[in-house]
PDB file of C-alpha atoms and ligand atoms in Angstrom:
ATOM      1  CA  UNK S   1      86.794  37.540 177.504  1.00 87.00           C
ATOM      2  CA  UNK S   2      88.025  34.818 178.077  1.00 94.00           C
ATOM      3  CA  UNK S   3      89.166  31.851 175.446  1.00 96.00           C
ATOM      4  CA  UNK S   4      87.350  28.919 174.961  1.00 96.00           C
ATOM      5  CA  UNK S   5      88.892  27.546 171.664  1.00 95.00           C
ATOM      6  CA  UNK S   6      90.941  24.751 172.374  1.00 95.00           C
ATOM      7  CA  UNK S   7      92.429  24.389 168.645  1.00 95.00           C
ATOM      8  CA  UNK S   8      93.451  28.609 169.745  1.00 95.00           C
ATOM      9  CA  UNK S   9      94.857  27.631 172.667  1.00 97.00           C
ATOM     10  CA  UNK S  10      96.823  25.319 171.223  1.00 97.00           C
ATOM     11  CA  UNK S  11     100.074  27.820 169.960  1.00 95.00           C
ATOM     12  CA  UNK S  12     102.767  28.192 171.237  1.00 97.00           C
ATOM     13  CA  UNK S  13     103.712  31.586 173.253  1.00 98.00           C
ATOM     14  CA  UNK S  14     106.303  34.190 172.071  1.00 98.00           C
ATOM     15  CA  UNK S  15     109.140  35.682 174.643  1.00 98.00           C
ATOM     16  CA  UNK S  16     108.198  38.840 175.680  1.00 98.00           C
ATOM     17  CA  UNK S  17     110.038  42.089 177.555  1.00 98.00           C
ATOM     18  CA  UNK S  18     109.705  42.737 181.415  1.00 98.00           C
ATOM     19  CA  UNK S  19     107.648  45.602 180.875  1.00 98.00           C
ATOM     20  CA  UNK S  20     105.270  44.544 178.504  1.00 98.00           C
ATOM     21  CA  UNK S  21     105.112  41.727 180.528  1.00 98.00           C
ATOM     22  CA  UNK S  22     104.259  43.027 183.638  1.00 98.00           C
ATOM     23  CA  UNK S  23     101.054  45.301 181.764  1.00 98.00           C
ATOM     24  CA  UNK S  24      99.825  42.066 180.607  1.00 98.00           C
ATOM     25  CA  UNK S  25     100.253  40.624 183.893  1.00 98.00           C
ATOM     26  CA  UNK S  26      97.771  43.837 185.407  1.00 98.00           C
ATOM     27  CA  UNK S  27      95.591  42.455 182.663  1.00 98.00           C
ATOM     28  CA  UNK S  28      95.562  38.796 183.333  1.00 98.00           C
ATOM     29  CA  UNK S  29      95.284  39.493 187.366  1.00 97.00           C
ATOM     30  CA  UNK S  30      92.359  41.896 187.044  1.00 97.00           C
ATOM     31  CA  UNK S  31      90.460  39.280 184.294  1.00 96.00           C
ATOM     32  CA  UNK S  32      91.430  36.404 186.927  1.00 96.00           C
ATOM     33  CA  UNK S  33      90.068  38.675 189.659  1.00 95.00           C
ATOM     34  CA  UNK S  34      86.530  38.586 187.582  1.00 94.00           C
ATOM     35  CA  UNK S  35      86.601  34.780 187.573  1.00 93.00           C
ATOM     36  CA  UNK S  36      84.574  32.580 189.087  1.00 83.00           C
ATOM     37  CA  UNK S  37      86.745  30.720 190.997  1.00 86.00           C
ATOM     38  CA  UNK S  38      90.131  31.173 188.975  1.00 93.00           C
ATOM     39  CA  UNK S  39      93.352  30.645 190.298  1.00 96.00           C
ATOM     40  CA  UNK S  40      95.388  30.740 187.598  1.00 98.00           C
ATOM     41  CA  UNK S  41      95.512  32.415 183.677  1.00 98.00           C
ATOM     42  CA  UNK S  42      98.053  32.635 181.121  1.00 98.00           C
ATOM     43  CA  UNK S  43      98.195  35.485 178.834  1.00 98.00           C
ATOM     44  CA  UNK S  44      96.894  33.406 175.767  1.00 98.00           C
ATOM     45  CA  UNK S  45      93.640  32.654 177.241  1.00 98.00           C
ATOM     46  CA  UNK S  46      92.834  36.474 176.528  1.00 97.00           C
ATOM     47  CA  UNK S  47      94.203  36.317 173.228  1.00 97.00           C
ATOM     48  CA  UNK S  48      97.531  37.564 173.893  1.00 98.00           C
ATOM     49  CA  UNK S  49     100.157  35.124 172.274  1.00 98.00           C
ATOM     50  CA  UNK S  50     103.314  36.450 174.761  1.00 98.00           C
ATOM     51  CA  UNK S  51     104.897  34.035 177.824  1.00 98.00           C
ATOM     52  CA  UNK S  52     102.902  35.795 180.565  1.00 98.00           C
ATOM     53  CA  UNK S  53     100.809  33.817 183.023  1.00 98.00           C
ATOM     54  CA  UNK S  54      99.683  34.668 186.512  1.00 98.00           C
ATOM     55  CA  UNK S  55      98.593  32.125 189.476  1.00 98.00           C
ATOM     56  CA  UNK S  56      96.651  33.381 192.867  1.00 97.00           C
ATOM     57  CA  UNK S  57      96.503  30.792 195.272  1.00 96.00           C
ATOM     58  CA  UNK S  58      98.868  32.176 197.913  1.00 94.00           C
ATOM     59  CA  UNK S  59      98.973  35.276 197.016  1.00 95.00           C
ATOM     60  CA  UNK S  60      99.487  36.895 193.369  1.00 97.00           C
ATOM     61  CA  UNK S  61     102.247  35.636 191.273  1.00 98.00           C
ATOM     62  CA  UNK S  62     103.096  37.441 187.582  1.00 98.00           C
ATOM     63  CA  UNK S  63     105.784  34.855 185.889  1.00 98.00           C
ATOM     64  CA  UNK S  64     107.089  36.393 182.600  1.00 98.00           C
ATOM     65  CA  UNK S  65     108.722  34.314 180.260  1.00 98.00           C
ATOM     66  CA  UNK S  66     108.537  31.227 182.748  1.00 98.00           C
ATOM     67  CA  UNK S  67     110.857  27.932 182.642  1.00 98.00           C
ATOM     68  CA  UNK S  68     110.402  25.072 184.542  1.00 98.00           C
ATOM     69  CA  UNK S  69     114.323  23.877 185.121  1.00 98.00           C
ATOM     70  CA  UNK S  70     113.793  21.441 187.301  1.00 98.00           C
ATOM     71  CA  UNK S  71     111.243  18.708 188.030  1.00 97.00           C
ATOM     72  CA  UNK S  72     111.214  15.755 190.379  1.00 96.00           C
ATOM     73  CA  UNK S  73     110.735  12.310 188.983  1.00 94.00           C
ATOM     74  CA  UNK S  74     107.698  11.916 191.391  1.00 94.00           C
ATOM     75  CA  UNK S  75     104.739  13.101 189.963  1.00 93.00           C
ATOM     76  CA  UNK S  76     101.194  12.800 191.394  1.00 92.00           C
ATOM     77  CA  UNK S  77      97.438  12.824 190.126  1.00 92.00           C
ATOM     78  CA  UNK S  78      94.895  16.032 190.456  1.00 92.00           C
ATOM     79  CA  UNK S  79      91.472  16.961 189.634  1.00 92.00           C
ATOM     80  CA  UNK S  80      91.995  19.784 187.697  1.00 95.00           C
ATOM     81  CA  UNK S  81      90.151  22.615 186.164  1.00 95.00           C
ATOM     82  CA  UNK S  82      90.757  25.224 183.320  1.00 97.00           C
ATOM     83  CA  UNK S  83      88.750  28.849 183.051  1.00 97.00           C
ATOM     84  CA  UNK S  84      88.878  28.386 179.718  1.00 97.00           C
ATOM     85  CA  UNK S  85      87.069  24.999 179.901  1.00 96.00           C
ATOM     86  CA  UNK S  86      84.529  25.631 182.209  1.00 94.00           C
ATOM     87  CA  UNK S  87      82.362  22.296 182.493  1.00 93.00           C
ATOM     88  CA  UNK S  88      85.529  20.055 182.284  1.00 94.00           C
ATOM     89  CA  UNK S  89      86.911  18.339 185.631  1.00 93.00           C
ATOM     90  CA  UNK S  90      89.483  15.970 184.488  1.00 94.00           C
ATOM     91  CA  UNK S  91      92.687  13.842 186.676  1.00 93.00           C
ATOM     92  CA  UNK S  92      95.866  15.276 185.457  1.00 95.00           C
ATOM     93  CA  UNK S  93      99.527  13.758 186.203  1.00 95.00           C
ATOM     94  CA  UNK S  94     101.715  16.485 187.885  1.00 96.00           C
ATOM     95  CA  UNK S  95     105.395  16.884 189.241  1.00 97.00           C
ATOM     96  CA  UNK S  96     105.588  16.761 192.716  1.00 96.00           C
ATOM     97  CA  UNK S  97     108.101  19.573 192.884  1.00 97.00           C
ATOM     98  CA  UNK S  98     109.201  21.716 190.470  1.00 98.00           C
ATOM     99  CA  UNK S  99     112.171  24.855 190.246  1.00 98.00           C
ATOM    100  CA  UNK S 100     111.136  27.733 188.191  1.00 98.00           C
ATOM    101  CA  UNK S 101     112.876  30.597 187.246  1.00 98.00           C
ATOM    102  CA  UNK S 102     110.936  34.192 185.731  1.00 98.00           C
ATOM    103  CA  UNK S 103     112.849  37.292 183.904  1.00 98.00           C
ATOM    104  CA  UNK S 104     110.673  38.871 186.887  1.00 98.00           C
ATOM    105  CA  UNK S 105     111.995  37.028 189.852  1.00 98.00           C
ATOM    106  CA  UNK S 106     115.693  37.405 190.859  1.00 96.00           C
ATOM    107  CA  UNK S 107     116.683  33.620 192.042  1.00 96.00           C
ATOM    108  CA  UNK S 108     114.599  30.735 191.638  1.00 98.00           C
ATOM    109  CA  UNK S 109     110.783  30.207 192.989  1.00 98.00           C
ATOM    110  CA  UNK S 110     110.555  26.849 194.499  1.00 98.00           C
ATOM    111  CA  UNK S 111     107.159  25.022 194.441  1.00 98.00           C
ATOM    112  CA  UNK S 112     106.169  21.366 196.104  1.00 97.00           C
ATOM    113  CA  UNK S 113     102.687  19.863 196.723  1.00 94.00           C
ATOM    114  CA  UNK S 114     104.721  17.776 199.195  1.00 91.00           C
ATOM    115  CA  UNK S 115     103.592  19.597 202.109  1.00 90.00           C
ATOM    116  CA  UNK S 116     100.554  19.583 204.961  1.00 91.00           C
ATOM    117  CA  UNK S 117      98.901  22.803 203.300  1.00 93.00           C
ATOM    118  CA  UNK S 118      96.623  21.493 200.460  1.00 91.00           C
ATOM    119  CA  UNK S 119      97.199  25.201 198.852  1.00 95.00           C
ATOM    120  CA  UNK S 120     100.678  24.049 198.170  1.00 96.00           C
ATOM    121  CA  UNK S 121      99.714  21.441 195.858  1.00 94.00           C
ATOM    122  CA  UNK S 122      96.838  23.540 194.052  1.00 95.00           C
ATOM    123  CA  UNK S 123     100.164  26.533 193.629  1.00 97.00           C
ATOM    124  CA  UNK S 124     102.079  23.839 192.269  1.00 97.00           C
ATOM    125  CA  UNK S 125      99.931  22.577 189.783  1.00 97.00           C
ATOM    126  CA  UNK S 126      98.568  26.034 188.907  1.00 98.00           C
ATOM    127  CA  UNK S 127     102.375  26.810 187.793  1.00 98.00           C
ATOM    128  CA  UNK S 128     102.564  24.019 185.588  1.00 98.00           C
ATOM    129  CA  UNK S 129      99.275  24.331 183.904  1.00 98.00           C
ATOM    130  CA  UNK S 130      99.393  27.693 183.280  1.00 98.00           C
ATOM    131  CA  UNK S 131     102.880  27.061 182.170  1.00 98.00           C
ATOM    132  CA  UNK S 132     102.018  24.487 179.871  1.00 98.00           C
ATOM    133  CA  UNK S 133      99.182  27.164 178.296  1.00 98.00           C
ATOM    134  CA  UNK S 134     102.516  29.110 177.179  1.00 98.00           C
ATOM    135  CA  UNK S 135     103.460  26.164 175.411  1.00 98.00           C
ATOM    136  CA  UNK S 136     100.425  25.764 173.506  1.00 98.00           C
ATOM    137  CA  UNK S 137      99.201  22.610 176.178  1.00 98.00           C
ATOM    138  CA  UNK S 138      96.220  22.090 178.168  1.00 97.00           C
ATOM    139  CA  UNK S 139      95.485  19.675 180.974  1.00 97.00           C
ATOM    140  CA  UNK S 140      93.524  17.401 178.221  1.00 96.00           C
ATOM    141  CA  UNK S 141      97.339  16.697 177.483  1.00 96.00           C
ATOM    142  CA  UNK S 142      98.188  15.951 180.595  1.00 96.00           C
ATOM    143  CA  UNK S 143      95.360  13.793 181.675  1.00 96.00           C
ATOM    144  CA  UNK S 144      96.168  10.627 183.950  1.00 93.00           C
ATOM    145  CA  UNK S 145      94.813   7.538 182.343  1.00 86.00           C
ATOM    146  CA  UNK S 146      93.605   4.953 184.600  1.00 73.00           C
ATOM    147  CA  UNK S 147      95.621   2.062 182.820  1.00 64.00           C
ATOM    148  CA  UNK S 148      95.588  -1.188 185.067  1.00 61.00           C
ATOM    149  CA  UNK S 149      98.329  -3.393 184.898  1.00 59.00           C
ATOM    150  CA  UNK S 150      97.402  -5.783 187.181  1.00 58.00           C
ATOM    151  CA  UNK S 151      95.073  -6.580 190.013  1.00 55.00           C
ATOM    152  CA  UNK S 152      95.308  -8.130 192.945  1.00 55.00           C
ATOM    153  CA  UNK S 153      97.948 -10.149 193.797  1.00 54.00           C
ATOM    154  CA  UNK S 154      99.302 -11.344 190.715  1.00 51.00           C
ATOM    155  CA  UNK S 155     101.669  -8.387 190.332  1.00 48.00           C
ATOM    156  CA  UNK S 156     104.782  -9.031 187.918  1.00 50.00           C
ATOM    157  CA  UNK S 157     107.771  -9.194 189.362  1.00 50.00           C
ATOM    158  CA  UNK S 158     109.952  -6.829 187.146  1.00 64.00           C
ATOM    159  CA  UNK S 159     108.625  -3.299 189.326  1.00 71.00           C
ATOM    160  CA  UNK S 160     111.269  -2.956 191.625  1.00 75.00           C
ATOM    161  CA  UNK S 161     110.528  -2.988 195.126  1.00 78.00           C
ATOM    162  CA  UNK S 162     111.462   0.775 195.528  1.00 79.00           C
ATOM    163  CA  UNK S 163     110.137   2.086 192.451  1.00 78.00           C
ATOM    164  CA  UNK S 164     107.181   4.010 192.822  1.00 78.00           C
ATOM    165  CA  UNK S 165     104.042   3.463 191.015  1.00 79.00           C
ATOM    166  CA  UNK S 166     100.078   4.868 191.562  1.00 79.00           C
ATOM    167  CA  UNK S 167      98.122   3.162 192.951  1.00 81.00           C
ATOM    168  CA  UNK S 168      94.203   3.886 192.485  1.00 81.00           C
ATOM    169  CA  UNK S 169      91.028   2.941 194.387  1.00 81.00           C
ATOM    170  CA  UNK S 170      87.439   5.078 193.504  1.00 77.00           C
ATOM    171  CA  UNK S 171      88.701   8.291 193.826  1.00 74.00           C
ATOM    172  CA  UNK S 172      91.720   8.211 195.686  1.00 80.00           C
ATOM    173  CA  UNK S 173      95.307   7.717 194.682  1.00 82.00           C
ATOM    174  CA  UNK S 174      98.548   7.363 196.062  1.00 82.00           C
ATOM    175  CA  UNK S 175     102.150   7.713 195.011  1.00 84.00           C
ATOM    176  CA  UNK S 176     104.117   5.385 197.109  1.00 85.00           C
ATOM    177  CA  UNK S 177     107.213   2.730 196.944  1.00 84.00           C
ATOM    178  CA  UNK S 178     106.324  -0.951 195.343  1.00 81.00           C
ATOM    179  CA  UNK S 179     106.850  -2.839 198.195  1.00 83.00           C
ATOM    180  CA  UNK S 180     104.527  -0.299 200.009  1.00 86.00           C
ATOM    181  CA  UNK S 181     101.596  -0.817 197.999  1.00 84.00           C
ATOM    182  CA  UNK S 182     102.006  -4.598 197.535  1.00 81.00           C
ATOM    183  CA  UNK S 183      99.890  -5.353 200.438  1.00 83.00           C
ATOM    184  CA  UNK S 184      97.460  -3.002 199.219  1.00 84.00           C
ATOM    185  CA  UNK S 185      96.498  -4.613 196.053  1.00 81.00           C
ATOM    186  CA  UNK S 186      95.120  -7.691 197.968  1.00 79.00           C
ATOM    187  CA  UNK S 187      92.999  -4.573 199.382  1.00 82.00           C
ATOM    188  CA  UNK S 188      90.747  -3.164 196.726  1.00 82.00           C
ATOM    189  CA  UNK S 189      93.575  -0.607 195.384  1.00 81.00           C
ATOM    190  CA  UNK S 190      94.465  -0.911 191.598  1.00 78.00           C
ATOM    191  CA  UNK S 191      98.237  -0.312 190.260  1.00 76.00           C
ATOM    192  CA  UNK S 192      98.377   1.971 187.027  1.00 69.00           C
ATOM    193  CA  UNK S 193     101.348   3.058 185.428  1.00 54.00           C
TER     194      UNK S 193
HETATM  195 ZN1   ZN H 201      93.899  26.668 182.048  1.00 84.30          ZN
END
Protein backbone atom coordinates (compact mmCIF):
# COMPACT_ATOMS: atom_id res chain seq x y z
CA UNK A 1 0.00 0.00 0.00
CA UNK A 2 1.11 2.68 -0.92
CA UNK A 3 0.84 6.38 0.88
CA UNK A 4 -1.27 8.91 -0.26
CA UNK A 5 -1.31 11.36 2.76
CA UNK A 6 0.60 14.24 1.99
CA UNK A 7 0.43 15.83 5.69
CA UNK A 8 2.17 11.77 6.41
CA UNK A 9 4.54 12.23 4.04
CA UNK A 10 5.55 15.19 5.29
CA UNK A 11 8.23 13.80 8.34
CA UNK A 12 11.23 13.67 8.30
CA UNK A 13 13.19 10.14 7.92
CA UNK A 14 15.31 8.50 10.71
CA UNK A 15 19.06 7.01 9.92
CA UNK A 16 18.89 3.57 9.66
CA UNK A 17 21.61 0.40 9.69
CA UNK A 18 22.91 -1.26 6.38
CA UNK A 19 21.07 -4.25 7.01
CA UNK A 20 17.86 -3.13 7.92
CA UNK A 21 18.28 -1.01 5.20
CA UNK A 22 18.87 -3.21 2.56
CA UNK A 23 15.39 -5.53 3.78
CA UNK A 24 13.52 -2.43 3.35
CA UNK A 25 15.11 -1.81 0.16
CA UNK A 26 13.73 -5.74 -1.06
CA UNK A 27 10.52 -4.18 0.14
CA UNK A 28 10.44 -0.89 -1.60
CA UNK A 29 11.87 -2.63 -5.03
CA UNK A 30 9.29 -5.41 -5.04
CA UNK A 31 6.22 -2.63 -4.12
CA UNK A 32 7.91 -0.38 -6.99
CA UNK A 33 7.96 -3.50 -9.17
CA UNK A 34 3.90 -3.60 -8.63
CA UNK A 35 3.63 0.01 -9.79
CA UNK A 36 2.19 1.30 -12.54
CA UNK A 37 4.78 3.01 -14.03
CA UNK A 38 7.09 3.78 -10.89
CA UNK A 39 10.51 4.60 -11.07
CA UNK A 40 11.29 5.61 -7.94
CA UNK A 41 9.98 5.05 -3.92
CA UNK A 42 11.29 6.00 -0.69
CA UNK A 43 10.75 3.92 2.26
CA UNK A 44 8.15 6.40 3.84
CA UNK A 45 5.71 6.08 1.15
CA UNK A 46 5.02 2.48 2.68
CA UNK A 47 4.93 3.74 6.03
CA UNK A 48 8.34 3.07 7.02
CA UNK A 49 9.87 6.32 8.62
CA UNK A 50 13.86 5.08 7.98
CA UNK A 51 16.32 6.90 5.09
CA UNK A 52 15.76 4.14 2.52
CA UNK A 53 14.67 4.96 -1.01
CA UNK A 54 15.12 3.04 -4.22
CA UNK A 55 15.09 4.47 -8.01
CA UNK A 56 14.79 2.03 -11.30
CA UNK A 57 15.39 3.83 -14.28
CA UNK A 58 18.73 2.33 -15.32
CA UNK A 59 18.74 -0.35 -13.52
CA UNK A 60 17.88 -0.85 -9.62
CA UNK A 61 19.45 1.43 -7.19
CA UNK A 62 18.90 0.84 -3.07
CA UNK A 63 20.44 4.26 -1.43
CA UNK A 64 20.45 3.90 2.41
CA UNK A 65 20.81 6.80 4.40
CA UNK A 66 21.37 9.05 1.18
CA UNK A 67 23.16 12.66 1.07
CA UNK A 68 23.26 14.79 -1.66
CA UNK A 69 26.96 16.57 -1.14
CA UNK A 70 27.14 18.21 -4.01
CA UNK A 71 24.87 20.09 -6.42
CA UNK A 72 25.52 22.28 -9.42
CA UNK A 73 24.22 25.80 -9.44
CA UNK A 74 22.39 24.94 -12.77
CA UNK A 75 19.22 23.58 -12.20
CA UNK A 76 16.54 22.79 -14.82
CA UNK A 77 12.61 22.32 -15.04
CA UNK A 78 10.70 18.69 -15.23
CA UNK A 79 7.33 17.33 -15.44
CA UNK A 80 7.28 15.26 -12.67
CA UNK A 81 5.23 12.59 -11.09
CA UNK A 82 4.87 10.97 -7.56
CA UNK A 83 3.25 7.21 -6.90
CA UNK A 84 1.99 8.52 -4.07
CA UNK A 85 0.11 11.31 -5.94
CA UNK A 86 -1.22 9.61 -8.68
CA UNK A 87 -3.37 12.25 -10.75
CA UNK A 88 -0.77 15.06 -10.13
CA UNK A 89 1.69 16.12 -13.12
CA UNK A 90 3.37 19.17 -11.94
CA UNK A 91 6.98 21.27 -13.38
CA UNK A 92 9.51 20.87 -10.73
CA UNK A 93 13.02 22.86 -10.55
CA UNK A 94 15.93 20.30 -10.39
CA UNK A 95 19.86 20.32 -10.14
CA UNK A 96 21.42 19.59 -13.17
CA UNK A 97 24.03 17.40 -11.54
CA UNK A 98 24.25 16.21 -8.35
CA UNK A 99 27.14 13.90 -6.11
CA UNK A 100 25.62 11.49 -3.77
CA UNK A 101 27.08 9.38 -1.42
CA UNK A 102 25.02 5.97 0.34
CA UNK A 103 26.30 3.89 3.61
CA UNK A 104 25.65 1.20 0.70
CA UNK A 105 27.89 2.46 -2.02
CA UNK A 106 31.70 2.59 -1.46
CA UNK A 107 32.74 6.07 -3.33
CA UNK A 108 30.43 8.48 -4.63
CA UNK A 109 27.44 7.86 -7.35
CA UNK A 110 27.55 10.61 -9.81
CA UNK A 111 24.27 11.66 -11.54
CA UNK A 112 23.71 14.50 -14.50
CA UNK A 113 20.66 15.06 -16.76
CA UNK A 114 23.32 16.81 -18.86
CA UNK A 115 23.62 14.12 -21.26
CA UNK A 116 22.00 12.79 -24.86
CA UNK A 117 20.10 9.84 -22.98
CA UNK A 118 16.77 11.33 -21.71
CA UNK A 119 16.98 8.35 -18.93
CA UNK A 120 19.77 10.32 -17.44
CA UNK A 121 17.74 13.18 -16.57
CA UNK A 122 14.58 11.07 -15.35
CA UNK A 123 17.70 9.02 -12.85
CA UNK A 124 18.66 12.30 -11.82
CA UNK A 125 15.60 13.69 -10.79
CA UNK A 126 14.30 10.37 -9.43
CA UNK A 127 17.40 10.69 -6.84
CA UNK A 128 16.44 13.93 -5.71
CA UNK A 129 12.79 13.40 -5.31
CA UNK A 130 12.94 10.40 -3.66
CA UNK A 131 15.62 11.99 -1.64
CA UNK A 132 13.69 14.83 -0.73
CA UNK A 133 10.70 12.12 0.48
CA UNK A 134 13.46 11.24 3.27
CA UNK A 135 13.36 14.67 4.24
CA UNK A 136 9.79 14.92 4.70
CA UNK A 137 9.47 16.97 0.93
CA UNK A 138 7.51 16.35 -2.05
CA UNK A 139 7.75 17.77 -5.54
CA UNK A 140 4.66 20.23 -4.53
CA UNK A 141 7.78 21.85 -2.74
CA UNK A 142 9.74 21.94 -5.41
CA UNK A 143 7.40 23.13 -8.04
CA UNK A 144 8.78 25.71 -10.75
CA UNK A 145 6.63 28.77 -10.78
CA UNK A 146 6.20 30.39 -14.01
CA UNK A 147 7.07 33.99 -12.63
CA UNK A 148 7.66 36.49 -15.64
CA UNK A 149 9.90 39.17 -15.20
CA UNK A 150 9.76 40.66 -18.29
CA UNK A 151 8.71 40.22 -21.86
CA UNK A 152 9.96 40.99 -24.84
CA UNK A 153 12.53 43.22 -25.28
CA UNK A 154 12.43 45.41 -22.46
CA UNK A 155 14.69 43.19 -20.35
CA UNK A 156 16.50 45.04 -17.31
CA UNK A 157 19.79 45.44 -17.57
CA UNK A 158 21.10 44.20 -14.10
CA UNK A 159 21.07 40.04 -15.38
CA UNK A 160 24.44 39.67 -16.35
CA UNK A 161 25.16 38.66 -19.71
CA UNK A 162 26.51 35.19 -18.55
CA UNK A 163 24.18 34.46 -15.91
CA UNK A 164 21.80 31.95 -16.69
CA UNK A 165 18.17 32.29 -16.39
CA UNK A 166 14.89 30.02 -17.85
CA UNK A 167 13.52 30.88 -20.31
CA UNK A 168 9.82 29.52 -21.07
CA UNK A 169 7.61 29.29 -24.17
CA UNK A 170 4.17 26.76 -24.01
CA UNK A 171 5.73 23.90 -22.84
CA UNK A 172 9.22 24.11 -23.42
CA UNK A 173 12.05 25.56 -21.41
CA UNK A 174 15.52 26.20 -21.57
CA UNK A 175 18.42 26.87 -19.25
CA UNK A 176 20.85 28.94 -21.12
CA UNK A 177 23.37 32.12 -20.70
CA UNK A 178 21.60 35.83 -20.77
CA UNK A 179 23.06 36.99 -23.68
CA UNK A 180 21.89 33.66 -25.31
CA UNK A 181 18.36 34.07 -24.75
CA UNK A 182 18.22 37.84 -25.38
CA UNK A 183 17.39 37.39 -28.93
CA UNK A 184 14.89 34.98 -27.99
CA UNK A 185 12.60 37.12 -26.05
CA UNK A 186 11.85 39.26 -29.19
CA UNK A 187 10.75 35.52 -30.22
CA UNK A 188 7.76 34.41 -28.24
CA UNK A 189 10.02 32.91 -25.25
CA UNK A 190 9.29 34.34 -21.70
CA UNK A 191 12.24 34.87 -18.98
CA UNK A 192 11.27 33.57 -15.38
CA UNK A 193 13.43 33.55 -12.57
ZN1 LIG B 1 7.35 10.57 -4.86
Amino acid sequence: MIIKDRKELEVKCSPVSVKEGEEIGVRLLHELRESENGIGLAANQIGIQKRVCVVNVKEPLVLINPKIVEKSKEQFVFPEGCLSFPDSKIKTIRHESIVVEADNHKGQLSFSANSKDINDAFECVCVQHEIDHLDGITMFDREFKQEPIVKGVNAPKKIGRNEKVTITKGKESKILKYKKAQPMLEDGWTLSI
